[in-house]
XYZ file of N, CA and C in Angstrom:
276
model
N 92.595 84.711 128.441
C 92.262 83.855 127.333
C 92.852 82.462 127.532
N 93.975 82.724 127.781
C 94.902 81.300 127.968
C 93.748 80.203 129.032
N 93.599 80.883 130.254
C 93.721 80.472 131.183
C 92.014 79.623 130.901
N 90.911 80.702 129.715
C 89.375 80.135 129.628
C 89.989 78.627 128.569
N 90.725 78.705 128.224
C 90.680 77.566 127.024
C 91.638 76.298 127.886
N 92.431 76.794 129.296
C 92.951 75.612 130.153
C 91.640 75.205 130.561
N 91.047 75.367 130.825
C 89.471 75.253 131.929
C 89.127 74.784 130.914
N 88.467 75.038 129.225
C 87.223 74.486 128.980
C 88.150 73.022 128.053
N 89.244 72.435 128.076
C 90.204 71.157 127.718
C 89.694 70.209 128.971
N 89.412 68.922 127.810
C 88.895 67.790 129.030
C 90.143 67.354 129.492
N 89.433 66.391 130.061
C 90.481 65.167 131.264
C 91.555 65.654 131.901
N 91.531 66.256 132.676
C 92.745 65.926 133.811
C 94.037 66.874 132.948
N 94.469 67.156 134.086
C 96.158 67.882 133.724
C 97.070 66.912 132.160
N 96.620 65.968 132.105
C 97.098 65.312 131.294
C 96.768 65.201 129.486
N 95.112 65.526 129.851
C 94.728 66.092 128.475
C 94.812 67.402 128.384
N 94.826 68.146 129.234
C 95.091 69.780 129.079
C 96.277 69.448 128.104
N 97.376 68.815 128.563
C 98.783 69.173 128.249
C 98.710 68.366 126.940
N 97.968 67.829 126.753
C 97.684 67.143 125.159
C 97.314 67.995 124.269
N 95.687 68.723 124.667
C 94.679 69.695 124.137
C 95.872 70.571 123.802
N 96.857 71.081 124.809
C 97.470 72.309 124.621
C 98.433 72.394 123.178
N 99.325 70.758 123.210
C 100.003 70.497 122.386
C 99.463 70.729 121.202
N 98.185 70.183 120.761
C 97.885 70.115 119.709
C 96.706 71.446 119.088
N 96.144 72.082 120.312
C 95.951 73.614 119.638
C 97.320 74.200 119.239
N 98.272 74.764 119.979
C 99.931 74.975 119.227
C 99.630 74.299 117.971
N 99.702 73.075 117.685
C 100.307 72.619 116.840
C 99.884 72.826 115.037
N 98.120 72.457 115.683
C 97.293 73.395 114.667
C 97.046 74.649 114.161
N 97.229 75.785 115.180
C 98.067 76.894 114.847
C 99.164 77.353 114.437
N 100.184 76.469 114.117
C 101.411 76.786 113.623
C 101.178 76.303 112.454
N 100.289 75.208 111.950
C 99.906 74.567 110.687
C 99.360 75.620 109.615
N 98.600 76.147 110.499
C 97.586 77.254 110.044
C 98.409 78.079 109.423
N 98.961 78.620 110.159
C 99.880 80.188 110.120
C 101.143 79.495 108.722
N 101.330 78.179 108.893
C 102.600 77.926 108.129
C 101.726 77.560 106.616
N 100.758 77.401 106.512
C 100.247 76.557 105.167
C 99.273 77.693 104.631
N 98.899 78.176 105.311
C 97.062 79.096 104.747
C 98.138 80.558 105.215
N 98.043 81.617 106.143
C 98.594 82.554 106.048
C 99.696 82.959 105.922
N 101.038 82.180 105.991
C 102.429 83.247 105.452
C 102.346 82.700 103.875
N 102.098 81.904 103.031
C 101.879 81.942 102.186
C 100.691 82.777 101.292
N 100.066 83.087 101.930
C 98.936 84.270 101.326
C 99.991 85.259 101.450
N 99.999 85.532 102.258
C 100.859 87.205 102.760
C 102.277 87.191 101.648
N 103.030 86.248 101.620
C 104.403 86.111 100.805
C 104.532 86.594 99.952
N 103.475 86.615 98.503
C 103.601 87.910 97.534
C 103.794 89.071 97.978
N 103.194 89.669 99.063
C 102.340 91.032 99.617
C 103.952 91.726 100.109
N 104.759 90.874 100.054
C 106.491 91.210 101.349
C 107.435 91.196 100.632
N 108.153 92.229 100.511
C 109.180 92.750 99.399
C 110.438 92.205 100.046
N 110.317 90.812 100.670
C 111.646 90.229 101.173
C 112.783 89.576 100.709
N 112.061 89.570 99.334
C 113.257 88.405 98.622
C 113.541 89.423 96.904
N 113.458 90.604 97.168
C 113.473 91.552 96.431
C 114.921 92.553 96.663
N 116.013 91.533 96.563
C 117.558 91.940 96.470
C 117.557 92.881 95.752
N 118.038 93.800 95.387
C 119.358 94.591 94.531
C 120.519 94.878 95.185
N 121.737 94.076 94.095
C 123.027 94.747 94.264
C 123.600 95.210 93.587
N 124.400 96.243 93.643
C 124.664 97.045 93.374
C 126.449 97.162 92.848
N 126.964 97.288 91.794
C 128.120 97.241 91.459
C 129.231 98.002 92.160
N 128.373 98.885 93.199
C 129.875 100.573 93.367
C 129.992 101.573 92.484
N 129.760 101.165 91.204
C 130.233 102.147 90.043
C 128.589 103.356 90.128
N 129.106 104.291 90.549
C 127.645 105.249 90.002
C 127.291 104.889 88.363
N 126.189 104.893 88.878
C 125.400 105.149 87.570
C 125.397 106.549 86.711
N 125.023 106.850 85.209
C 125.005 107.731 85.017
C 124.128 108.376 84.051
N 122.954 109.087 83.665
C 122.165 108.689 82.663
C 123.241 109.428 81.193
N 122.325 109.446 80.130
C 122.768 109.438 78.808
C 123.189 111.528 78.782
N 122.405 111.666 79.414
C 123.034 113.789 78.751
C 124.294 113.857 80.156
N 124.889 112.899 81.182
C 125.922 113.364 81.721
C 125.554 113.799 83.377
N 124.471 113.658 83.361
C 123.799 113.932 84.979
C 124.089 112.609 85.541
N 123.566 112.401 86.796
C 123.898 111.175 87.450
C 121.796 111.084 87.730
N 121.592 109.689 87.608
C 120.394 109.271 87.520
C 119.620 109.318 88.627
N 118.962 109.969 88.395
C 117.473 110.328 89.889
C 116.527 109.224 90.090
N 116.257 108.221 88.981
C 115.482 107.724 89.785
C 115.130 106.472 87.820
N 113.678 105.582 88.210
C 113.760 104.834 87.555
C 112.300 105.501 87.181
N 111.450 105.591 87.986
C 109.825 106.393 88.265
C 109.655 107.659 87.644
N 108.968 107.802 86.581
C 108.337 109.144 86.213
C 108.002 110.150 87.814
N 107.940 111.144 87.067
C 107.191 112.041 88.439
C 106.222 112.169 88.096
N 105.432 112.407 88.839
C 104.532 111.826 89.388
C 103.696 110.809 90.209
N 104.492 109.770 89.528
C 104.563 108.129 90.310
C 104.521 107.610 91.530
N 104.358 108.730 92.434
C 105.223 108.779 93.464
C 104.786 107.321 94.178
N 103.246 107.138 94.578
C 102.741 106.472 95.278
C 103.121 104.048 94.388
N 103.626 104.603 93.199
C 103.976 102.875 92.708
C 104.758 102.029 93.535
N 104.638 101.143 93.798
C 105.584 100.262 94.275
C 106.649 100.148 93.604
N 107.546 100.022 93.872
C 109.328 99.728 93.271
C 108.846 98.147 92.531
N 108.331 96.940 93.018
C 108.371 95.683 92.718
C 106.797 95.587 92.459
N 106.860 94.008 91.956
C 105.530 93.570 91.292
C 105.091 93.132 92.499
N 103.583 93.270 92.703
C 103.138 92.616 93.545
C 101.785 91.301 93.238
N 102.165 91.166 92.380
C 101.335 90.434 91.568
C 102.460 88.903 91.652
N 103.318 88.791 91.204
C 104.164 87.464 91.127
C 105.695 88.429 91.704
N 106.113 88.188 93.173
C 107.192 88.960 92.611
C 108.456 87.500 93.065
N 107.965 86.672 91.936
C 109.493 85.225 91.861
C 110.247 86.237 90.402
N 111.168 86.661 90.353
C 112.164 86.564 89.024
C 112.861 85.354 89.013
N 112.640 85.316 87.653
C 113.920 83.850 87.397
C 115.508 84.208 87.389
N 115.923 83.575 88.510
C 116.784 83.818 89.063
C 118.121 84.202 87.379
N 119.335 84.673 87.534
C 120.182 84.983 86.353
C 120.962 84.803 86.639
N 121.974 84.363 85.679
C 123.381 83.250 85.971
C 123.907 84.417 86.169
N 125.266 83.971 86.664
C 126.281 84.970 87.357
C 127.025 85.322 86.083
N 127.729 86.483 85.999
C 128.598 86.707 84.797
C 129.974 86.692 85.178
N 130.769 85.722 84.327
C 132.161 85.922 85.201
C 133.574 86.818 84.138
C-alpha cells in the first residue's frame, strides 16, 4: 500500500516527501477532530471510582453485592449517552 501511494505522488523525491508529509498530516487531523471524538462517549476512560477502604455495608447487616438488580446483567455500569459528570468539590 505504502509503496502504490509513493509511486502514484508527483514530482520527484521531493514532492513524495511533501505528498507524504501532508497525507500524515491529514490523517492525524482526521483521526484527531472527526473520529476520537465520535468514539469518546463510547470509552469508559474517564469513568474513575474511588474508593474510601471502608467496606461498604447494606441496611439488614450483609455486606453489599452489587448496585444492579438481577437480572441486569447485560447494563452498562456508566451512561453512555453523556458520560461528562460535573466534576464535585473535595470534602475536607
Amino acid at each position: 500500500m505504502y509503496s502504490f501511494i509513493w509511486r502514484k505522488l508527483p514530482f520527484g523525491v521531493i514532492g513524495k516527501l511533501v505528498g507524504s508529509v501532508l497525507l500524515v498530516a491529514a490523517t492525524v487531523a482526521l483521526l484527531w477532530y472527526v473520529a476520537f471524538p465520535w468514539a469518546e462517549p463510547l470509552l469508559p476512560f474517564d469513568d474513575v471510582q474511588v474508593e474510601s477502604g471502608v467496606p461498604a455495608e447494606s441496611g439488614d447487616g450483609g455486606p453489599v453485592t452489587g448496585d444492579t438488580p438481577a437480572g441486569d446483567e447485560h447494563e452498562l455500569p456508566y451512561d453512555t449517552d453523556q458520560n461528562n459528570p460535573a466534576p464535585s468539590s473535595p470534602s475536607r
